[in-house]
Amino acid sequence: MHFARHYWLIQNQTGFGNVDTADQIFNLTTARNYSSGADVKLHSFENGKTSEYPNIGDLLIYKRDAEDYPAGHVAVVVKVDKIKNILYIGE
């Protein structure tokens, strides 16, 4: 979660609320823009439920998986190649 928080803070001066595990980020409805003090509305989309590409800076939230991701996982979209249909992520 540290990378995602740091990325948002540096790139957008924005932060998301306290969560115990990474998978809980998916259920957040707002984040805070620290420059303006305003709440920013968050939108969640389940994998395969939208035809839109994510934007740079969007978060990919991995569900909990007892074996591989017991607390879930979060990654940041850092590049989108629509021609090759590839997302590049930072973790």
PDB file of C-alpha atoms in Angstrom:
ATOM      1  CA  MET A   1       0.000   0.000   0.000  1.00  0.00           C
ATOM      2  CA  HIS A   2       2.916   2.321   0.660  1.00  0.00           C
ATOM      3  CA  PHE A   3       3.792   2.710  -3.034  1.00  0.00           C
ATOM      4  CA  ALA A   4       0.180   3.531  -3.989  1.00  0.00           C
ATOM      5  CA  ARG A   5      -0.164   6.106  -1.200  1.00  0.00           C
ATOM      6  CA  HIS A   6       3.169   7.708  -2.076  1.00  0.00           C
ATOM      7  CA  TYR A   7       2.393   7.781  -5.817  1.00  0.00           C
ATOM      8  CA  TRP A   8      -0.969   9.489  -5.268  1.00  0.00           C
ATOM      9  CA  LEU A   9       0.521  11.973  -2.832  1.00  0.00           C
ATOM     10  CA  ILE A  10       3.402  12.959  -5.119  1.00  0.00           C
ATOM     11  CA  GLN A  11       1.446  12.954  -8.409  1.00  0.00           C
ATOM     12  CA  ASN A  12      -1.922  14.335  -7.286  1.00  0.00           C
ATOM     13  CA  GLN A  13      -1.516  15.618  -3.715  1.00  0.00           C
ATOM     14  CA  THR A  14      -4.271  13.118  -2.907  1.00  0.00           C
ATOM     15  CA  GLY A  15      -4.578  10.370  -0.303  1.00  0.00           C
ATOM     16  CA  PHE A  16      -7.037   7.635   0.515  1.00  0.00           C
ATOM     17  CA  GLY A  17      -8.346   6.844   3.995  1.00  0.00           C
ATOM     18  CA  ASN A  18      -7.119   4.364   6.538  1.00  0.00           C
ATOM     19  CA  VAL A  19      -7.586   0.714   5.696  1.00  0.00           C
ATOM     20  CA  ASP A  20      -6.346  -2.418   7.430  1.00  0.00           C
ATOM     21  CA  THR A  21      -5.711  -4.388   4.248  1.00  0.00           C
ATOM     22  CA  ALA A  22      -5.120  -3.447   0.619  1.00  0.00           C
ATOM     23  CA  ASP A  23      -8.335  -5.080  -0.615  1.00  0.00           C
ATOM     24  CA  GLN A  24     -10.366  -2.617   1.474  1.00  0.00           C
ATOM     25  CA  ILE A  25      -9.294   0.252  -0.802  1.00  0.00           C
ATOM     26  CA  PHE A  26     -11.774  -1.075  -3.389  1.00  0.00           C
ATOM     27  CA  ASN A  27     -14.684  -0.109  -1.099  1.00  0.00           C
ATOM     28  CA  LEU A  28     -13.565   3.468  -0.436  1.00  0.00           C
ATOM     29  CA  THR A  29     -15.840   6.098  -1.964  1.00  0.00           C
ATOM     30  CA  THR A  30     -13.704   9.219  -1.468  1.00  0.00           C
ATOM     31  CA  ALA A  31     -10.115  10.355  -1.209  1.00  0.00           C
ATOM     32  CA  ARG A  32      -8.776  13.700   0.043  1.00  0.00           C
ATOM     33  CA  ASN A  33      -6.986  16.266  -2.105  1.00  0.00           C
ATOM     34  CA  TYR A  34      -4.517  17.792   0.340  1.00  0.00           C
ATOM     35  CA  SER A  35      -3.926  20.905  -1.779  1.00  0.00           C
ATOM     36  CA  SER A  36      -7.561  21.984  -1.862  1.00  0.00           C
ATOM     37  CA  GLY A  37      -8.884  20.078   1.157  1.00  0.00           C
ATOM     38  CA  ALA A  38     -11.697  18.747  -1.030  1.00  0.00           C
ATOM     39  CA  ASP A  39     -12.972  15.198  -1.158  1.00  0.00           C
ATOM     40  CA  VAL A  40     -12.484  13.422  -4.471  1.00  0.00           C
ATOM     41  CA  LYS A  41     -15.058  10.831  -5.510  1.00  0.00           C
ATOM     42  CA  LEU A  42     -13.637   7.372  -6.188  1.00  0.00           C
ATOM     43  CA  HIS A  43     -15.128   4.848  -8.603  1.00  0.00           C
ATOM     44  CA  SER A  44     -14.659   1.087  -8.405  1.00  0.00           C
ATOM     45  CA  PHE A  45     -14.967  -1.306 -11.335  1.00  0.00           C
ATOM     46  CA  GLU A  46     -14.681  -5.065 -11.124  1.00  0.00           C
ATOM     47  CA  ASN A  47     -12.318  -6.664 -13.612  1.00  0.00           C
ATOM     48  CA  GLY A  48     -14.131  -7.421 -16.862  1.00  0.00           C
ATOM     49  CA  LYS A  49     -17.154  -5.240 -15.958  1.00  0.00           C
ATOM     50  CA  THR A  50     -16.150  -2.198 -18.024  1.00  0.00           C
ATOM     51  CA  SER A  51     -14.923  -1.648 -21.555  1.00  0.00           C
ATOM     52  CA  GLU A  52     -12.943   1.481 -20.629  1.00  0.00           C
ATOM     53  CA  TYR A  53      -9.201   1.469 -20.109  1.00  0.00           C
ATOM     54  CA  PRO A  54      -7.946   2.659 -16.738  1.00  0.00           C
ATOM     55  CA  ASN A  55      -6.108   5.975 -16.537  1.00  0.00           C
ATOM     56  CA  ILE A  56      -2.552   6.528 -15.438  1.00  0.00           C
ATOM     57  CA  GLY A  57      -2.645   6.767 -11.647  1.00  0.00           C
ATOM     58  CA  ASP A  58      -5.654   4.478 -11.257  1.00  0.00           C
ATOM     59  CA  LEU A  59      -5.295   1.682  -8.735  1.00  0.00           C
ATOM     60  CA  LEU A  60      -5.626  -2.023  -9.403  1.00  0.00           C
ATOM     61  CA  ILE A  61      -6.926  -3.736  -6.283  1.00  0.00           C
ATOM     62  CA  TYR A  62      -6.317  -7.448  -5.921  1.00  0.00           C
ATOM     63  CA  LYS A  63      -8.862  -9.409  -3.900  1.00  0.00           C
ATOM     64  CA  ARG A  64      -7.803 -11.410  -0.884  1.00  0.00           C
ATOM     65  CA  ASP A  65      -6.441 -14.833  -1.682  1.00  0.00           C
ATOM     66  CA  ALA A  66      -5.349 -16.986   1.235  1.00  0.00           C
ATOM     67  CA  GLU A  67      -2.334 -18.354  -0.597  1.00  0.00           C
ATOM     68  CA  ASP A  68      -1.011 -15.480  -2.721  1.00  0.00           C
ATOM     69  CA  TYR A  69      -2.584 -12.286  -1.338  1.00  0.00           C
ATOM     70  CA  PRO A  70      -3.857 -12.809   2.229  1.00  0.00           C
ATOM     71  CA  ALA A  71      -4.391  -9.034   2.631  1.00  0.00           C
ATOM     72  CA  GLY A  72      -5.182  -8.280  -0.996  1.00  0.00           C
ATOM     73  CA  HIS A  73      -2.749  -6.168  -2.999  1.00  0.00           C
ATOM     74  CA  VAL A  74      -2.669  -2.793  -4.739  1.00  0.00           C
ATOM     75  CA  ALA A  75      -0.803  -1.617  -7.839  1.00  0.00           C
ATOM     76  CA  VAL A  76      -0.752   1.710  -9.692  1.00  0.00           C
ATOM     77  CA  VAL A  77      -1.325   2.047 -13.435  1.00  0.00           C
ATOM     78  CA  VAL A  78       1.771   3.879 -14.726  1.00  0.00           C
ATOM     79  CA  LYS A  79       1.296   3.466 -18.488  1.00  0.00           C
ATOM     80  CA  VAL A  80      -1.505   2.368 -20.834  1.00  0.00           C
ATOM     81  CA  ASP A  81      -0.751   1.053 -24.336  1.00  0.00           C
ATOM     82  CA  LYS A  82      -4.146   0.837 -26.063  1.00  0.00           C
ATOM     83  CA  ILE A  83      -2.612  -0.338 -29.349  1.00  0.00           C
ATOM     84  CA  LYS A  84      -0.937  -3.367 -27.764  1.00  0.00           C
ATOM     85  CA  ASN A  85      -3.670  -3.708 -25.121  1.00  0.00           C
ATOM     86  CA  ILE A  86      -1.112  -3.636 -22.285  1.00  0.00           C
ATOM     87  CA  LEU A  87      -1.230  -2.028 -18.849  1.00  0.00           C
ATOM     88  CA  TYR A  88       2.029  -1.215 -17.103  1.00  0.00           C
ATOM     89  CA  ILE A  89       1.813  -1.166 -13.341  1.00  0.00           C
ATOM     90  CA  GLY A  90       3.983  -0.122 -10.428  1.00  0.00           C
ATOM     91  CA  GLU A  91       3.941  -2.074  -7.194  1.00  0.00           C
TER      92      GLU A  91
END
